[in-house]
Short mmCIF file of C-alpha atoms and ligand atoms in Angstrom, two decimals:
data_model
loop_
_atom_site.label_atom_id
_atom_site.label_comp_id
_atom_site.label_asym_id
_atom_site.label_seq_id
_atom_site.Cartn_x
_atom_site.Cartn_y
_atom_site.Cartn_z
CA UNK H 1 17.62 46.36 20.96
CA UNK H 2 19.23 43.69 22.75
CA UNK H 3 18.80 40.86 24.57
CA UNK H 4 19.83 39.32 27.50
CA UNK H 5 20.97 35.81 26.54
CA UNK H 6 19.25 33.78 28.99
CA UNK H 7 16.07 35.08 27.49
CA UNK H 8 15.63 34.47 23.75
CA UNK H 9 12.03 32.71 23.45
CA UNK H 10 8.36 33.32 24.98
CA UNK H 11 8.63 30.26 26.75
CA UNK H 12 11.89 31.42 28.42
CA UNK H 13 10.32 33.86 30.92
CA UNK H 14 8.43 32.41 33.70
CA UNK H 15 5.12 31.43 33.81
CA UNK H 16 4.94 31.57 30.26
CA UNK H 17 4.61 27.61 28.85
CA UNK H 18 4.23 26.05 25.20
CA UNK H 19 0.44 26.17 25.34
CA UNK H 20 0.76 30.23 26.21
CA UNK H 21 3.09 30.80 24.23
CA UNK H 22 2.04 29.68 21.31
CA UNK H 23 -1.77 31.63 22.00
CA UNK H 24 0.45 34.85 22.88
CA UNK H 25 2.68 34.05 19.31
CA UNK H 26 -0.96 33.59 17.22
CA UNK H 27 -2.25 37.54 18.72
CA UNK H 28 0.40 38.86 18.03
CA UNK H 29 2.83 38.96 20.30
CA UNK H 30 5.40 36.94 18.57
CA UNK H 31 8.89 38.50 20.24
CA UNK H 32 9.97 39.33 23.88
CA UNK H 33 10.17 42.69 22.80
CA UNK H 34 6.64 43.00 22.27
CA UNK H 35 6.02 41.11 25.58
CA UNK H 36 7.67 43.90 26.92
CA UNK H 37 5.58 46.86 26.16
CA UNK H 38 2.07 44.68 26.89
CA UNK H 39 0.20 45.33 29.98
CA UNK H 40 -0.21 42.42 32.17
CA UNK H 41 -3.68 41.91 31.66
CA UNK H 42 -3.58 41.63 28.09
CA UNK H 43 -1.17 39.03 28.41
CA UNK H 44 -3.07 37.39 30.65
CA UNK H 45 -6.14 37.67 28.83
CA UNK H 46 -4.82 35.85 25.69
CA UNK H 47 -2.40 33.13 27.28
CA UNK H 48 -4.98 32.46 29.91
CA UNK H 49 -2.35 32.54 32.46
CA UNK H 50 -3.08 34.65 36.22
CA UNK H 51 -2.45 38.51 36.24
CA UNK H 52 0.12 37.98 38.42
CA UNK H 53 2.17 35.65 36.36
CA UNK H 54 1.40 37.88 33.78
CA UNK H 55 2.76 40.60 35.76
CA UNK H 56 6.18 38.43 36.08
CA UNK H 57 6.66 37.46 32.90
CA UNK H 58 6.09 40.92 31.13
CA UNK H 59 8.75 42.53 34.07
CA UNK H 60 11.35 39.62 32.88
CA UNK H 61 10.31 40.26 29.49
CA UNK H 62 11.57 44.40 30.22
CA UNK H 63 14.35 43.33 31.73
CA UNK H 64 15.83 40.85 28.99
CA UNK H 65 15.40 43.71 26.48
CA UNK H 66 17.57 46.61 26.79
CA UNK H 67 17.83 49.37 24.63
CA UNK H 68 21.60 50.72 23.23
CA UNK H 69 22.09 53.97 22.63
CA UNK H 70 24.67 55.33 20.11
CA UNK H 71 26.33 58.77 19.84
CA UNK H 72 25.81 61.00 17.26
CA UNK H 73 29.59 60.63 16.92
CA UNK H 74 29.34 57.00 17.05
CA UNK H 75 27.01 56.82 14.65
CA UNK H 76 29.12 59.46 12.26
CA UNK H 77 31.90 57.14 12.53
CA UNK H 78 30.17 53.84 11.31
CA UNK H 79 28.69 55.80 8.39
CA UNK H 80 31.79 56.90 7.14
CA UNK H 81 33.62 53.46 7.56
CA UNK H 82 30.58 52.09 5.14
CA UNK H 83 32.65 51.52 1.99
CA UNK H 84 35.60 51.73 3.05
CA UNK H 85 38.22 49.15 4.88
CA UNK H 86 39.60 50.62 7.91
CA UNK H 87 43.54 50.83 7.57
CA UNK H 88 43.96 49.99 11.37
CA UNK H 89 44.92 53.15 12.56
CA UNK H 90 42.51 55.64 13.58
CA UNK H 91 44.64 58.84 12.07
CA UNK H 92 45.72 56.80 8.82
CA UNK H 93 41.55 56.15 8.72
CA UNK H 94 40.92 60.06 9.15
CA UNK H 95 43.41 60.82 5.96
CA UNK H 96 41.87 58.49 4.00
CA UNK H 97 38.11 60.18 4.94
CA UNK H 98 37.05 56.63 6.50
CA UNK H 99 39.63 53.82 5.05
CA UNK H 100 40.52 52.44 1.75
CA UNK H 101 37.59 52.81 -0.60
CA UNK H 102 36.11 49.82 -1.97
CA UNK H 103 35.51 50.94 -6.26
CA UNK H 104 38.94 52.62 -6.12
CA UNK H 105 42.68 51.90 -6.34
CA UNK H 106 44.74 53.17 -3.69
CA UNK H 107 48.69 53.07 -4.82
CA UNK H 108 50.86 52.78 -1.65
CA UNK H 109 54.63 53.87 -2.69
CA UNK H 110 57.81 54.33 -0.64
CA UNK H 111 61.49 52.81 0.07
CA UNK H 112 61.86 49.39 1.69
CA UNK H 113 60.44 48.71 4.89
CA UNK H 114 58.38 51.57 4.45
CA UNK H 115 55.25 49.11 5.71
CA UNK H 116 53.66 48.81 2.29
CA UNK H 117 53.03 45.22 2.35
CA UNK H 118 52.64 45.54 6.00
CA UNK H 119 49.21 47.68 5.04
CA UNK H 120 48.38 45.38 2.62
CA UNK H 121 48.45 42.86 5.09
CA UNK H 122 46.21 44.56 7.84
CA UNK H 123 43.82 45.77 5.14
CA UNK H 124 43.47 41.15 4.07
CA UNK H 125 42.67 40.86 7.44
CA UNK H 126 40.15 44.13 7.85
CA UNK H 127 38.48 43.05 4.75
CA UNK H 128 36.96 40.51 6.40
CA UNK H 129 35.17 42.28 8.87
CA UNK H 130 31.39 42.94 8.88
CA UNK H 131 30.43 46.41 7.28
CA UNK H 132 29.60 48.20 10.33
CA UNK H 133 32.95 46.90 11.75
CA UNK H 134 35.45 48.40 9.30
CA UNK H 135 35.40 45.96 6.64
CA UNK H 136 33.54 44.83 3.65
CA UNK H 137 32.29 41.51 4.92
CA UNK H 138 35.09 39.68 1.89
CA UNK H 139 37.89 37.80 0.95
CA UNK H 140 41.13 38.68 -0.65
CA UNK H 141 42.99 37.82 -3.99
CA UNK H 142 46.31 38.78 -3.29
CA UNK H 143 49.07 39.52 -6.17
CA UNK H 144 52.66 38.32 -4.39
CA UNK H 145 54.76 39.56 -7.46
CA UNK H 146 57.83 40.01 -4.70
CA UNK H 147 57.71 36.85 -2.83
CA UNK H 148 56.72 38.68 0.34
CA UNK H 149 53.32 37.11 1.25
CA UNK H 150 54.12 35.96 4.60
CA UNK H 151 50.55 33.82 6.42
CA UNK H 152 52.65 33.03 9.93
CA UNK H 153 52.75 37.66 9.72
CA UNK H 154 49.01 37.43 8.86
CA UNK H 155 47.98 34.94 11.48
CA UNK H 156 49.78 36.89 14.24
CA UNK H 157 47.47 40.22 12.87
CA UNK H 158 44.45 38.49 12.38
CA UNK H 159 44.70 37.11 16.23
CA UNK H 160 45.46 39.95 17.62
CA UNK H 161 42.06 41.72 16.14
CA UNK H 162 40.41 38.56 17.78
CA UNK H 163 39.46 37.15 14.66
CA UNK H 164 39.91 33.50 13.65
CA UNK H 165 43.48 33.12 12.32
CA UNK H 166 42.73 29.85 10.30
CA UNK H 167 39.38 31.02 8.67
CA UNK H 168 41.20 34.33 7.89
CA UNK H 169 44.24 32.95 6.26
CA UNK H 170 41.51 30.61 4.33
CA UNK H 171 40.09 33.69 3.19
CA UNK H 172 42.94 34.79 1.08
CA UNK H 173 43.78 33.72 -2.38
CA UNK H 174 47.43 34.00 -3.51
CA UNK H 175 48.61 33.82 -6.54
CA UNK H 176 52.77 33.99 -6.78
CA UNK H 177 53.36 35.59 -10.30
CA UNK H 178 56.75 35.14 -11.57
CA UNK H 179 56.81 37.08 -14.80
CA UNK H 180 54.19 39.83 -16.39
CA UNK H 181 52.69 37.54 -18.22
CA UNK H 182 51.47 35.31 -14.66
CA UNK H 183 50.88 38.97 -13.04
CA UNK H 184 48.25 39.89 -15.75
CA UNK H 185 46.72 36.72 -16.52
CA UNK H 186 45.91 36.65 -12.46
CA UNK H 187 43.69 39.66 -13.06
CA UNK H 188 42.29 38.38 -16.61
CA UNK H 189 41.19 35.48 -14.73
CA UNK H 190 39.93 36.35 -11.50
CA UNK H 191 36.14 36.98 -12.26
CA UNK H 192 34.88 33.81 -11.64
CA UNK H 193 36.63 33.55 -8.43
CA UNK H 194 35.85 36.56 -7.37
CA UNK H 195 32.06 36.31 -7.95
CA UNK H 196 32.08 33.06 -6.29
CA UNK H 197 34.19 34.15 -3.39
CA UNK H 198 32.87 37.56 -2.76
CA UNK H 199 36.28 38.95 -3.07
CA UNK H 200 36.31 42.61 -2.08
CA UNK H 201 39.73 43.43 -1.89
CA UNK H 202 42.70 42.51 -4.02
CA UNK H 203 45.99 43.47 -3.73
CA UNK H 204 49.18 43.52 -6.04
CA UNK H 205 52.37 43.68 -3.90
CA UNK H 206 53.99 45.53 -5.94
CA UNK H 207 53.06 46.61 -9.53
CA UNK H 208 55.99 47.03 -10.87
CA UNK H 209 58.42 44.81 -9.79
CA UNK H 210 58.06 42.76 -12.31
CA UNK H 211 57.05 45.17 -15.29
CA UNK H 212 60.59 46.58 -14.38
CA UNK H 213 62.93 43.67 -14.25
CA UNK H 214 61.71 42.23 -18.00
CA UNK H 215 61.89 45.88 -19.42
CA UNK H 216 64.96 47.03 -19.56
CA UNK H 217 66.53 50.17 -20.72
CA UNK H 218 64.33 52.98 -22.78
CA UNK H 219 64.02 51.24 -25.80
CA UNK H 220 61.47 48.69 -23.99
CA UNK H 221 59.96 51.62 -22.11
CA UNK H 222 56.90 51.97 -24.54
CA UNK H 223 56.07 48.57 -25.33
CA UNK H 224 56.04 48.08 -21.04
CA UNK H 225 53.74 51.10 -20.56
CA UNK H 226 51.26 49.87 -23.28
CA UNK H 227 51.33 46.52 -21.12
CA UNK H 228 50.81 48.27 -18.03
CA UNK H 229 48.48 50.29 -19.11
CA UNK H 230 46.09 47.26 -20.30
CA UNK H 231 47.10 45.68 -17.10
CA UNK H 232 45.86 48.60 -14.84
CA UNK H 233 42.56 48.92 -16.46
CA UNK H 234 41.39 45.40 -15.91
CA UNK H 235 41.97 46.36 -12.40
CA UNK H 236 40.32 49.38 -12.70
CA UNK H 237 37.36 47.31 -14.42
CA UNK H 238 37.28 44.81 -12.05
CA UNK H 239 37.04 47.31 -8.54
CA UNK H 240 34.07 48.86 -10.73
CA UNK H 241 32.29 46.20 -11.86
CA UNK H 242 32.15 44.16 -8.36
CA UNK H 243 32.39 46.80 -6.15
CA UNK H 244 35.82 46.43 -4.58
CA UNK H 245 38.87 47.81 -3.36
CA UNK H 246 42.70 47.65 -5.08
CA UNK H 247 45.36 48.18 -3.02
CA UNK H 248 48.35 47.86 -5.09
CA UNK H 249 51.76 49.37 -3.47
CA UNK H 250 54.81 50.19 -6.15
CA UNK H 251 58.64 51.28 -6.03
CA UNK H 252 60.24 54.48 -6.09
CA UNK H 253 63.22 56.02 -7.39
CA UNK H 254 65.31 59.25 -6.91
CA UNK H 255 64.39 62.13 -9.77
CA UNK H 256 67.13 63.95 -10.23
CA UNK H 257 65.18 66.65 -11.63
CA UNK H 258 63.62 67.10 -8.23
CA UNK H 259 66.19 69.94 -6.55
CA UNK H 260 64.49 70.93 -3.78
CA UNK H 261 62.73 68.71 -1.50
CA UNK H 262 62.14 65.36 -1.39
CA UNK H 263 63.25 63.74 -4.77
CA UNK H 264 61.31 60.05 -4.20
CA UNK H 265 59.00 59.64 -6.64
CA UNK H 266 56.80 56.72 -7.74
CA UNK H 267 58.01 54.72 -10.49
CA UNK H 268 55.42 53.40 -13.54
CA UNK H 269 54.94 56.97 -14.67
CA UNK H 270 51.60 58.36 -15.80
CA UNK H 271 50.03 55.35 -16.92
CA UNK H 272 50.30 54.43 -12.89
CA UNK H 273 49.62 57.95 -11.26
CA UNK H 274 46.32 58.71 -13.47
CA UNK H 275 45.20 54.93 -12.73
CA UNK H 276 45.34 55.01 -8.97
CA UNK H 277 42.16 56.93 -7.50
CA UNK H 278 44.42 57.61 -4.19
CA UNK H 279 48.42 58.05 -3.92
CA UNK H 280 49.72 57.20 -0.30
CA UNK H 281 53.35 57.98 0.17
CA UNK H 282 55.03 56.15 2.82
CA UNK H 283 58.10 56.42 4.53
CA UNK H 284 60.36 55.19 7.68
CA UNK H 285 60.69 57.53 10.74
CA UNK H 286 62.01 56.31 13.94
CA UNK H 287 62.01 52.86 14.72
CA UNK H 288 58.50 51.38 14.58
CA UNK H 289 56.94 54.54 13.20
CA UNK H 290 55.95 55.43 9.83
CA UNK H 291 54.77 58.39 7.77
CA UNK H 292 51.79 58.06 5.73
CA UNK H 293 51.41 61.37 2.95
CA UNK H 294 48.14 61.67 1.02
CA UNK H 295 49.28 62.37 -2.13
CA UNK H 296 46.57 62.68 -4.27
CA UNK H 297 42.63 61.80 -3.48
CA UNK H 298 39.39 62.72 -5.44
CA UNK H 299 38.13 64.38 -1.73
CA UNK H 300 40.44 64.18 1.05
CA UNK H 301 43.08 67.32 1.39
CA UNK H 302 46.73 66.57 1.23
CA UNK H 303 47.90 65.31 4.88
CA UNK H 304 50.09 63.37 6.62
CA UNK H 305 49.14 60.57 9.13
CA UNK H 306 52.25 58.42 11.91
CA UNK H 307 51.71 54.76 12.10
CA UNK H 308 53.31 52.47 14.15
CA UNK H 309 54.08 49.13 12.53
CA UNK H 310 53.62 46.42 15.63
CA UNK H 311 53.53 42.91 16.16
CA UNK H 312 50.12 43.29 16.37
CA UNK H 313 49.41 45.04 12.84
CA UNK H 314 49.02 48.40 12.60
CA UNK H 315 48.25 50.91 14.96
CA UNK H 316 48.38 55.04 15.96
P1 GTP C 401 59.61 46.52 0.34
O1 GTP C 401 58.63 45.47 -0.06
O2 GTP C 401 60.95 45.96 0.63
O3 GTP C 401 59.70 47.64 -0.65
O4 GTP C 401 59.15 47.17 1.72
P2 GTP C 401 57.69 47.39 2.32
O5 GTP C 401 57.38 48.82 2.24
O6 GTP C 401 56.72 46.45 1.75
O7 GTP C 401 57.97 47.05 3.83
P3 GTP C 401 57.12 46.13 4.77
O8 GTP C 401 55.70 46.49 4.73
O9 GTP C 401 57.48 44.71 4.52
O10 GTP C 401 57.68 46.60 6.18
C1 GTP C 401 58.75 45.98 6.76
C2 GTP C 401 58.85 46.50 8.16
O11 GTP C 401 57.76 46.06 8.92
C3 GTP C 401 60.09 46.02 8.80
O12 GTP C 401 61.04 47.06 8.84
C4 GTP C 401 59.67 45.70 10.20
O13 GTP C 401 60.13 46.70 11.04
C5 GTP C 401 58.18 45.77 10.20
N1 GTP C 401 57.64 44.49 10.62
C6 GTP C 401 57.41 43.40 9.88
N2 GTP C 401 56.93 42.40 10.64
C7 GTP C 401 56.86 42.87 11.88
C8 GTP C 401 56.45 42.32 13.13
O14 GTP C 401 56.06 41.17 13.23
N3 GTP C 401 56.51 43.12 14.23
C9 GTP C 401 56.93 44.39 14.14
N4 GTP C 401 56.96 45.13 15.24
N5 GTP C 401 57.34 44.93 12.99
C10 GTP C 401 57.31 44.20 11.89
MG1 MG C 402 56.85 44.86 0.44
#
């Protein structure tokens, strides 16, 4: 139910005083709503005010409570948004059977300007949200292993979905890792922030960048997937334990090996496509728009999904 904001107390309706009031409050009726459904008598019986005010003050009482009624649909759609952060985009929402799921990591790959970070971006703000809005009512530790993490980008998202720009951008955490080493120990040490902070989403923009520039050639390709592999399951470990979502987007590269179709695949190898719960590959189509693929998810069939990147975030 709500109210009508004029009309919050018992003593806000007419007739109704302190001394009434507080006799209605101690039978009983302690809200307007319950003011509401009382005959006027009985209200005038206890508060010892005339039937006729009575009469008034219960009719106000009706009016300043109004009932909303929700959809079936409506309803469906909250439901399935519990859990999850919504990605901005109604059809990227629908792939993704609600949004990004909090206890999961969702891998975003693609070319440049693909709108990986972009994502990443909308999903800091969503985050933030209250549950029944499309978020998971937290804060963000954000991974910039790329240098990308842009707050002016943020700001201009988070006013657009008429939230607080300031508070939002206070919300996030960044931490700018420079080498593996910073990358990992960012995850090794985030519990205590995290539990103090209510952080429910973290992101890593991007996974690999890093792991790829300080291990070169194949000779360093085991001792880098051993690292990685540690790496991914403190992540893993942390969206169980406290319940939250990773969103960590990666690189690609051409397989030659691929002959027919498209030959971009993810790079990071098994260790990364076993790790990540749900694959999203995305890539440029004309000018603003973008094509999201479900790769791989535990429940959602393989689809595709067009996004338009905007000033204002993104959108269908
Ligand atoms: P890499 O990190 O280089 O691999 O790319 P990415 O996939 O992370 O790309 P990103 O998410 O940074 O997307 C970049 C694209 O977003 C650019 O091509 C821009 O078209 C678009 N973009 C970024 N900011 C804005 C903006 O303020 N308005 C609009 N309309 N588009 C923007
Ligand atoms: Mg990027």
């Amino acid at each position: 139910m709500a109210k009508d904001k004029g009309i919050k107390e018992l003593e806000d309706l007419p007739g109704i005083g302190p001394t009434s009031a507080e006799k209605l409050k101690a039978a009983g009726y302690d809200d307007i709503e319950k003011i509401a459904t009382a005959s006027p008598h009985e209200v005038s019986d206890i508060s010892g005010i005339s039937v006729d005010a009575a009469k008034k003050a219960v009719d106000a009482a009706k009016q300043a409570t109004t009932l909303e009624f929700s959809t079936g649909n409506q309803i469906l759609e909250k439901r399935i948004l519990l859990g999850k952060i919504s990605a901005g985009a109604k059809g990227l929402n629908e792939l993704l059977g609600g949004g990004v799921e909090a206890n999961a990591i969702t891998e975003a790959y693609g070319k440049f300007a693909s709108g990986k970070t972009q994502l990443g971006f909308q999903l800091c703000v969503n985050v933030q949200r209250p549950v029944n809005e499309g978020g998971l009512d937290g804060k963000v530790l954000f991974i910039d292993t790329e240098g990308t993490f842009r707050p002016d980008r943020l700001e201009q998202v988070a006013k657009a979905g008429g939230m607080d720009p300031k508070q939002v951008l206070e919300n996030i955490f960044v931490v700018r890792a420079t080498s593996t080493d910073q990358q990992i120990l960012a995850i090794e040490r985030a519990d205590k922030l995290i539990r103090e902070s209510n952080i429910k989403l973290v992101v890593v923009d991007s996974l690999m960048a890093l792991f790829r520039s300080e291990f070169l050639g194949r000779g360093a390709l085991g001792e880098r997937q051993q690292k990685l592999n540690s790496h991914i399951h403190k992540l893993q470990k942390l969206a169980d334990t406290y319940d939250l979502a990773i969103y960590m987007t990666n690189q690609v590269m051409d397989n030659p090996g691929i002959l027919f179709g498209d030959p971009t695949t993810p790079v990071g190898g098994n260790v990364v496509a076993h790790a990540a719960t749900t694959r999203l590959y995305m890539r440029k189509s004309k000018e603003e728009k973008r094509i999201v693929r479900l790769v791989d998810s535990p429940n959602m069939p393989e689809g595709e999904a067009v996004i338009k990147i905007t000033s204002e975030g993104i959108k269908d």
